[in-house]
Amino acid sequence: YSDCHDADLVVVTAGTAQKPGETRLDLVNRNIKIMKGIVDEVMASGFDGIFLIASNPVDILTYATWKFSGLPKERVIGSGTSLDTARFRMSIADYLKVDARNVHGYILGEHGDTEFPAWSHTTVGGLPITEWISEDEQGAMDTIFVSVRDAAYEIINKKGATFYGVA
């Protein structure tokens, strides 16, 4: 950890792997202990940079890192729902057969089972998504969201762990 003393950024991806049937919240007790150990060691090195947290449950561990580190809140960042948002945009683009760079929409809330899409702010080519889909296609949009929300479970079932999901 001594190499962290002059680092501008420390990215933390450590934690216990989520097993089939577990939720991200089931990891809290195990991963908070791991996170505390890492943060204590990094801070003991004299680190004064930014933490980027990508371990699950990411929102809780980001908050814990902020508390453990004593750093200002703007220097502890979590990946949050950024991966979910990317999957969401790509899935909509695939469905509508448009370039994903033209899809703007966000997954909000806590990363995991309680996240939700901001449909009212989702646009494609600058137009509300409702201009692109008929009422009959609303079910497809719901299916897209569920597949985005549950992507981690599919990855765990096929690969055994979610660290393959970011790739």
JSON list of C-alpha atoms in Angstrom, two decimals:
[
{"chain": "A", "resi": 1, "resn": "TYR", "atom": "CA", "xyz": [0.00, 0.00, 0.00]},
{"chain": "A", "resi": 2, "resn": "SER", "atom": "CA", "xyz": [2.98, 2.33, 0.33]},
{"chain": "A", "resi": 3, "resn": "ASP", "atom": "CA", "xyz": [2.83, 3.02, -3.43]},
{"chain": "A", "resi": 4, "resn": "CYS", "atom": "CA", "xyz": [-0.53, 4.75, -2.86]},
{"chain": "A", "resi": 5, "resn": "HIS", "atom": "CA", "xyz": [0.99, 7.68, -0.98]},
{"chain": "A", "resi": 6, "resn": "ASP", "atom": "CA", "xyz": [1.53, 9.79, -4.11]},
{"chain": "A", "resi": 7, "resn": "ALA", "atom": "CA", "xyz": [-1.24, 8.34, -6.29]},
{"chain": "A", "resi": 8, "resn": "ASP", "atom": "CA", "xyz": [-3.86, 10.67, -7.72]},
{"chain": "A", "resi": 9, "resn": "LEU", "atom": "CA", "xyz": [-6.44, 7.88, -7.94]},
{"chain": "A", "resi": 10, "resn": "VAL", "atom": "CA", "xyz": [-6.99, 4.55, -6.21]},
{"chain": "A", "resi": 11, "resn": "VAL", "atom": "CA", "xyz": [-9.54, 2.25, -7.85]},
{"chain": "A", "resi": 12, "resn": "VAL", "atom": "CA", "xyz": [-10.99, -0.37, -5.51]},
{"chain": "A", "resi": 13, "resn": "THR", "atom": "CA", "xyz": [-12.57, -3.46, -7.06]},
{"chain": "A", "resi": 14, "resn": "ALA", "atom": "CA", "xyz": [-11.88, -5.86, -4.19]},
{"chain": "A", "resi": 15, "resn": "GLY", "atom": "CA", "xyz": [-14.57, -7.86, -2.48]},
{"chain": "A", "resi": 16, "resn": "THR", "atom": "CA", "xyz": [-16.19, -11.23, -2.08]},
{"chain": "A", "resi": 17, "resn": "ALA", "atom": "CA", "xyz": [-17.76, -12.53, -5.27]},
{"chain": "A", "resi": 18, "resn": "GLN", "atom": "CA", "xyz": [-21.53, -12.56, -5.44]},
{"chain": "A", "resi": 19, "resn": "LYS", "atom": "CA", "xyz": [-22.74, -16.17, -5.58]},
{"chain": "A", "resi": 20, "resn": "PRO", "atom": "CA", "xyz": [-25.81, -17.53, -7.36]},
{"chain": "A", "resi": 21, "resn": "GLY", "atom": "CA", "xyz": [-28.90, -16.65, -5.33]},
{"chain": "A", "resi": 22, "resn": "GLU", "atom": "CA", "xyz": [-27.21, -13.79, -3.46]},
{"chain": "A", "resi": 23, "resn": "THR", "atom": "CA", "xyz": [-28.11, -10.14, -3.86]},
{"chain": "A", "resi": 24, "resn": "ARG", "atom": "CA", "xyz": [-25.54, -7.35, -3.76]},
{"chain": "A", "resi": 25, "resn": "LEU", "atom": "CA", "xyz": [-26.82, -6.46, -0.31]},
{"chain": "A", "resi": 26, "resn": "ASP", "atom": "CA", "xyz": [-25.95, -9.96, 0.92]},
{"chain": "A", "resi": 27, "resn": "LEU", "atom": "CA", "xyz": [-22.30, -8.95, 0.42]},
{"chain": "A", "resi": 28, "resn": "VAL", "atom": "CA", "xyz": [-22.39, -5.98, 2.82]},
{"chain": "A", "resi": 29, "resn": "ASN", "atom": "CA", "xyz": [-20.94, -7.54, 5.96]},
{"chain": "A", "resi": 30, "resn": "ARG", "atom": "CA", "xyz": [-18.16, -9.40, 4.17]},
{"chain": "A", "resi": 31, "resn": "ASN", "atom": "CA", "xyz": [-17.15, -6.60, 1.84]},
{"chain": "A", "resi": 32, "resn": "ILE", "atom": "CA", "xyz": [-17.32, -3.77, 4.35]},
{"chain": "A", "resi": 33, "resn": "LYS", "atom": "CA", "xyz": [-14.58, -5.53, 6.36]},
{"chain": "A", "resi": 34, "resn": "ILE", "atom": "CA", "xyz": [-12.47, -5.90, 3.24]},
{"chain": "A", "resi": 35, "resn": "MET", "atom": "CA", "xyz": [-13.05, -2.25, 2.33]},
{"chain": "A", "resi": 36, "resn": "LYS", "atom": "CA", "xyz": [-12.12, -1.00, 5.80]},
{"chain": "A", "resi": 37, "resn": "GLY", "atom": "CA", "xyz": [-8.84, -2.90, 5.67]},
{"chain": "A", "resi": 38, "resn": "ILE", "atom": "CA", "xyz": [-7.98, -1.47, 2.26]},
{"chain": "A", "resi": 39, "resn": "VAL", "atom": "CA", "xyz": [-8.97, 2.11, 3.10]},
{"chain": "A", "resi": 40, "resn": "ASP", "atom": "CA", "xyz": [-7.09, 2.06, 6.42]},
{"chain": "A", "resi": 41, "resn": "GLU", "atom": "CA", "xyz": [-3.90, 0.85, 4.69]},
{"chain": "A", "resi": 42, "resn": "VAL", "atom": "CA", "xyz": [-4.21, 3.31, 1.79]},
{"chain": "A", "resi": 43, "resn": "MET", "atom": "CA", "xyz": [-4.81, 6.25, 4.13]},
{"chain": "A", "resi": 44, "resn": "ALA", "atom": "CA", "xyz": [-1.90, 5.17, 6.38]},
{"chain": "A", "resi": 45, "resn": "SER", "atom": "CA", "xyz": [0.36, 5.55, 3.32]},
{"chain": "A", "resi": 46, "resn": "GLY", "atom": "CA", "xyz": [-0.37, 9.29, 3.27]},
{"chain": "A", "resi": 47, "resn": "PHE", "atom": "CA", "xyz": [-2.77, 9.04, 0.33]},
{"chain": "A", "resi": 48, "resn": "ASP", "atom": "CA", "xyz": [-4.54, 12.32, -0.47]},
{"chain": "A", "resi": 49, "resn": "GLY", "atom": "CA", "xyz": [-6.09, 11.55, -3.85]},
{"chain": "A", "resi": 50, "resn": "ILE", "atom": "CA", "xyz": [-9.42, 10.24, -5.09]},
{"chain": "A", "resi": 51, "resn": "PHE", "atom": "CA", "xyz": [-11.00, 6.86, -4.40]},
{"chain": "A", "resi": 52, "resn": "LEU", "atom": "CA", "xyz": [-13.06, 5.25, -7.17]},
{"chain": "A", "resi": 53, "resn": "ILE", "atom": "CA", "xyz": [-15.14, 2.37, -5.82]},
{"chain": "A", "resi": 54, "resn": "ALA", "atom": "CA", "xyz": [-16.45, -0.42, -8.07]},
{"chain": "A", "resi": 55, "resn": "SER", "atom": "CA", "xyz": [-17.01, -3.12, -5.42]},
{"chain": "A", "resi": 56, "resn": "ASN", "atom": "CA", "xyz": [-20.50, -4.31, -4.50]},
{"chain": "A", "resi": 57, "resn": "PRO", "atom": "CA", "xyz": [-22.72, -3.19, -2.99]},
{"chain": "A", "resi": 58, "resn": "VAL", "atom": "CA", "xyz": [-21.15, -0.12, -4.57]},
{"chain": "A", "resi": 59, "resn": "ASP", "atom": "CA", "xyz": [-23.32, 2.59, -3.04]},
{"chain": "A", "resi": 60, "resn": "ILE", "atom": "CA", "xyz": [-22.89, 1.35, 0.52]},
{"chain": "A", "resi": 61, "resn": "LEU", "atom": "CA", "xyz": [-19.16, 0.71, 0.08]},
{"chain": "A", "resi": 62, "resn": "THR", "atom": "CA", "xyz": [-18.65, 4.16, -1.43]},
{"chain": "A", "resi": 63, "resn": "TYR", "atom": "CA", "xyz": [-20.30, 5.73, 1.61]},
{"chain": "A", "resi": 64, "resn": "ALA", "atom": "CA", "xyz": [-18.25, 3.52, 3.94]},
{"chain": "A", "resi": 65, "resn": "THR", "atom": "CA", "xyz": [-15.04, 4.48, 2.12]},
{"chain": "A", "resi": 66, "resn": "TRP", "atom": "CA", "xyz": [-15.87, 8.15, 2.58]},
{"chain": "A", "resi": 67, "resn": "LYS", "atom": "CA", "xyz": [-16.46, 7.61, 6.30]},
{"chain": "A", "resi": 68, "resn": "PHE", "atom": "CA", "xyz": [-13.39, 5.38, 6.80]},
{"chain": "A", "resi": 69, "resn": "SER", "atom": "CA", "xyz": [-11.07, 7.69, 4.84]},
{"chain": "A", "resi": 70, "resn": "GLY", "atom": "CA", "xyz": [-12.09, 11.06, 6.25]},
{"chain": "A", "resi": 71, "resn": "LEU", "atom": "CA", "xyz": [-11.65, 12.52, 2.75]},
{"chain": "A", "resi": 72, "resn": "PRO", "atom": "CA", "xyz": [-14.03, 15.19, 1.45]},
{"chain": "A", "resi": 73, "resn": "LYS", "atom": "CA", "xyz": [-17.07, 13.59, -0.20]},
{"chain": "A", "resi": 74, "resn": "GLU", "atom": "CA", "xyz": [-16.11, 14.87, -3.64]},
{"chain": "A", "resi": 75, "resn": "ARG", "atom": "CA", "xyz": [-12.97, 12.71, -3.51]},
{"chain": "A", "resi": 76, "resn": "VAL", "atom": "CA", "xyz": [-14.79, 9.40, -3.00]},
{"chain": "A", "resi": 77, "resn": "ILE", "atom": "CA", "xyz": [-16.66, 8.31, -6.12]},
{"chain": "A", "resi": 78, "resn": "GLY", "atom": "CA", "xyz": [-18.66, 5.15, -6.75]},
{"chain": "A", "resi": 79, "resn": "SER", "atom": "CA", "xyz": [-19.40, 3.61, -10.12]},
{"chain": "A", "resi": 80, "resn": "GLY", "atom": "CA", "xyz": [-23.07, 3.60, -9.08]},
{"chain": "A", "resi": 81, "resn": "THR", "atom": "CA", "xyz": [-25.44, 2.94, -11.96]},
{"chain": "A", "resi": 82, "resn": "SER", "atom": "CA", "xyz": [-23.04, 4.00, -14.74]},
{"chain": "A", "resi": 83, "resn": "LEU", "atom": "CA", "xyz": [-22.64, 0.42, -16.03]},
{"chain": "A", "resi": 84, "resn": "ASP", "atom": "CA", "xyz": [-26.41, -0.11, -15.86]},
{"chain": "A", "resi": 85, "resn": "THR", "atom": "CA", "xyz": [-26.95, 3.15, -17.75]},
{"chain": "A", "resi": 86, "resn": "ALA", "atom": "CA", "xyz": [-24.55, 2.03, -20.50]},
{"chain": "A", "resi": 87, "resn": "ARG", "atom": "CA", "xyz": [-26.35, -1.32, -20.79]},
{"chain": "A", "resi": 88, "resn": "PHE", "atom": "CA", "xyz": [-29.72, 0.48, -20.83]},
{"chain": "A", "resi": 89, "resn": "ARG", "atom": "CA", "xyz": [-28.69, 2.81, -23.67]},
{"chain": "A", "resi": 90, "resn": "MET", "atom": "CA", "xyz": [-27.17, -0.02, -25.69]},
{"chain": "A", "resi": 91, "resn": "SER", "atom": "CA", "xyz": [-30.25, -2.23, -25.26]},
{"chain": "A", "resi": 92, "resn": "ILE", "atom": "CA", "xyz": [-32.59, 0.55, -26.39]},
{"chain": "A", "resi": 93, "resn": "ALA", "atom": "CA", "xyz": [-30.31, 1.28, -29.35]},
{"chain": "A", "resi": 94, "resn": "ASP", "atom": "CA", "xyz": [-30.27, -2.40, -30.33]},
{"chain": "A", "resi": 95, "resn": "TYR", "atom": "CA", "xyz": [-34.07, -2.60, -30.09]},
{"chain": "A", "resi": 96, "resn": "LEU", "atom": "CA", "xyz": [-34.62, 0.57, -32.14]},
{"chain": "A", "resi": 97, "resn": "LYS", "atom": "CA", "xyz": [-31.72, -0.17, -34.52]},
{"chain": "A", "resi": 98, "resn": "VAL", "atom": "CA", "xyz": [-30.04, 3.19, -33.91]},
{"chain": "A", "resi": 99, "resn": "ASP", "atom": "CA", "xyz": [-26.55, 4.18, -32.84]},
{"chain": "A", "resi": 100, "resn": "ALA", "atom": "CA", "xyz": [-26.23, 4.03, -29.04]},
{"chain": "A", "resi": 101, "resn": "ARG", "atom": "CA", "xyz": [-24.62, 7.49, -29.09]},
{"chain": "A", "resi": 102, "resn": "ASN", "atom": "CA", "xyz": [-28.07, 8.85, -30.00]},
{"chain": "A", "resi": 103, "resn": "VAL", "atom": "CA", "xyz": [-29.77, 7.30, -26.96]},
{"chain": "A", "resi": 104, "resn": "HIS", "atom": "CA", "xyz": [-29.81, 9.35, -23.78]},
{"chain": "A", "resi": 105, "resn": "GLY", "atom": "CA", "xyz": [-31.36, 7.88, -20.68]},
{"chain": "A", "resi": 106, "resn": "TYR", "atom": "CA", "xyz": [-30.35, 6.97, -17.18]},
{"chain": "A", "resi": 107, "resn": "ILE", "atom": "CA", "xyz": [-30.76, 4.24, -14.64]},
{"chain": "A", "resi": 108, "resn": "LEU", "atom": "CA", "xyz": [-31.20, 5.91, -11.24]},
{"chain": "A", "resi": 109, "resn": "GLY", "atom": "CA", "xyz": [-31.29, 4.81, -7.62]},
{"chain": "A", "resi": 110, "resn": "GLU", "atom": "CA", "xyz": [-29.08, 2.31, -5.89]},
{"chain": "A", "resi": 111, "resn": "HIS", "atom": "CA", "xyz": [-27.13, -0.01, -8.19]},
{"chain": "A", "resi": 112, "resn": "GLY", "atom": "CA", "xyz": [-28.96, -3.31, -8.02]},
{"chain": "A", "resi": 113, "resn": "ASP", "atom": "CA", "xyz": [-32.45, -4.59, -7.40]},
{"chain": "A", "resi": 114, "resn": "THR", "atom": "CA", "xyz": [-33.94, -1.18, -6.49]},
{"chain": "A", "resi": 115, "resn": "GLU", "atom": "CA", "xyz": [-32.63, 0.81, -9.46]},
{"chain": "A", "resi": 116, "resn": "PHE", "atom": "CA", "xyz": [-35.10, 2.22, -11.98]},
{"chain": "A", "resi": 117, "resn": "PRO", "atom": "CA", "xyz": [-35.09, 3.84, -15.44]},
{"chain": "A", "resi": 118, "resn": "ALA", "atom": "CA", "xyz": [-35.86, 7.54, -15.86]},
{"chain": "A", "resi": 119, "resn": "TRP", "atom": "CA", "xyz": [-38.21, 6.91, -18.78]},
{"chain": "A", "resi": 120, "resn": "SER", "atom": "CA", "xyz": [-39.55, 10.48, -18.79]},
{"chain": "A", "resi": 121, "resn": "HIS", "atom": "CA", "xyz": [-36.04, 11.75, -19.52]},
{"chain": "A", "resi": 122, "resn": "THR", "atom": "CA", "xyz": [-35.07, 9.08, -22.04]},
{"chain": "A", "resi": 123, "resn": "THR", "atom": "CA", "xyz": [-34.56, 10.42, -25.54]},
{"chain": "A", "resi": 124, "resn": "VAL", "atom": "CA", "xyz": [-33.49, 9.01, -28.88]},
{"chain": "A", "resi": 125, "resn": "GLY", "atom": "CA", "xyz": [-32.11, 11.44, -31.42]},
{"chain": "A", "resi": 126, "resn": "GLY", "atom": "CA", "xyz": [-33.33, 14.28, -29.23]},
{"chain": "A", "resi": 127, "resn": "LEU", "atom": "CA", "xyz": [-36.94, 13.05, -29.20]},
{"chain": "A", "resi": 128, "resn": "PRO", "atom": "CA", "xyz": [-38.70, 11.48, -26.22]},
{"chain": "A", "resi": 129, "resn": "ILE", "atom": "CA", "xyz": [-38.63, 7.69, -26.40]},
{"chain": "A", "resi": 130, "resn": "THR", "atom": "CA", "xyz": [-42.43, 7.75, -26.54]},
{"chain": "A", "resi": 131, "resn": "GLU", "atom": "CA", "xyz": [-42.05, 9.18, -30.07]},
{"chain": "A", "resi": 132, "resn": "TRP", "atom": "CA", "xyz": [-40.12, 6.05, -31.07]},
{"chain": "A", "resi": 133, "resn": "ILE", "atom": "CA", "xyz": [-42.30, 3.31, -29.61]},
{"chain": "A", "resi": 134, "resn": "SER", "atom": "CA", "xyz": [-45.97, 2.49, -29.76]},
{"chain": "A", "resi": 135, "resn": "GLU", "atom": "CA", "xyz": [-48.07, 1.64, -26.72]},
{"chain": "A", "resi": 136, "resn": "ASP", "atom": "CA", "xyz": [-47.84, -2.00, -27.82]},
{"chain": "A", "resi": 137, "resn": "GLU", "atom": "CA", "xyz": [-44.05, -1.83, -27.46]},
{"chain": "A", "resi": 138, "resn": "GLN", "atom": "CA", "xyz": [-44.08, -0.69, -23.83]},
{"chain": "A", "resi": 139, "resn": "GLY", "atom": "CA", "xyz": [-43.71, -4.32, -22.79]},
{"chain": "A", "resi": 140, "resn": "ALA", "atom": "CA", "xyz": [-40.46, -4.48, -24.76]},
{"chain": "A", "resi": 141, "resn": "MET", "atom": "CA", "xyz": [-39.17, -1.45, -22.87]},
{"chain": "A", "resi": 142, "resn": "ASP", "atom": "CA", "xyz": [-40.05, -3.12, -19.57]},
{"chain": "A", "resi": 143, "resn": "THR", "atom": "CA", "xyz": [-38.21, -6.25, -20.72]},
{"chain": "A", "resi": 144, "resn": "ILE", "atom": "CA", "xyz": [-35.16, -4.14, -21.60]},
{"chain": "A", "resi": 145, "resn": "PHE", "atom": "CA", "xyz": [-35.10, -2.61, -18.14]},
{"chain": "A", "resi": 146, "resn": "VAL", "atom": "CA", "xyz": [-35.49, -5.96, -16.37]},
{"chain": "A", "resi": 147, "resn": "SER", "atom": "CA", "xyz": [-32.66, -7.46, -18.45]},
{"chain": "A", "resi": 148, "resn": "VAL", "atom": "CA", "xyz": [-30.43, -4.48, -17.54]},
{"chain": "A", "resi": 149, "resn": "ARG", "atom": "CA", "xyz": [-31.31, -4.67, -13.85]},
{"chain": "A", "resi": 150, "resn": "ASP", "atom": "CA", "xyz": [-30.82, -8.43, -13.73]},
{"chain": "A", "resi": 151, "resn": "ALA", "atom": "CA", "xyz": [-27.70, -8.60, -15.92]},
{"chain": "A", "resi": 152, "resn": "ALA", "atom": "CA", "xyz": [-25.50, -9.39, -12.91]},
{"chain": "A", "resi": 153, "resn": "TYR", "atom": "CA", "xyz": [-27.56, -12.46, -12.07]},
{"chain": "A", "resi": 154, "resn": "GLU", "atom": "CA", "xyz": [-27.27, -13.74, -15.63]},
{"chain": "A", "resi": 155, "resn": "ILE", "atom": "CA", "xyz": [-23.50, -13.20, -15.57]},
{"chain": "A", "resi": 156, "resn": "ILE", "atom": "CA", "xyz": [-23.19, -14.99, -12.21]},
{"chain": "A", "resi": 157, "resn": "ASN", "atom": "CA", "xyz": [-25.20, -17.94, -13.49]},
{"chain": "A", "resi": 158, "resn": "LYS", "atom": "CA", "xyz": [-23.09, -18.24, -16.65]},
{"chain": "A", "resi": 159, "resn": "LYS", "atom": "CA", "xyz": [-19.63, -17.15, -15.48]},
{"chain": "A", "resi": 160, "resn": "GLY", "atom": "CA", "xyz": [-19.73, -17.55, -11.69]},
{"chain": "A", "resi": 161, "resn": "ALA", "atom": "CA", "xyz": [-18.93, -13.92, -10.80]},
{"chain": "A", "resi": 162, "resn": "THR", "atom": "CA", "xyz": [-19.82, -10.38, -11.84]},
{"chain": "A", "resi": 163, "resn": "PHE", "atom": "CA", "xyz": [-16.27, -9.16, -12.42]},
{"chain": "A", "resi": 164, "resn": "TYR", "atom": "CA", "xyz": [-16.77, -10.36, -16.00]},
{"chain": "A", "resi": 165, "resn": "GLY", "atom": "CA", "xyz": [-19.70, -7.95, -16.36]},
{"chain": "A", "resi": 166, "resn": "VAL", "atom": "CA", "xyz": [-17.72, -4.75, -16.72]},
{"chain": "A", "resi": 167, "resn": "ALA", "atom": "CA", "xyz": [-15.74, -6.19, -19.62]}
]
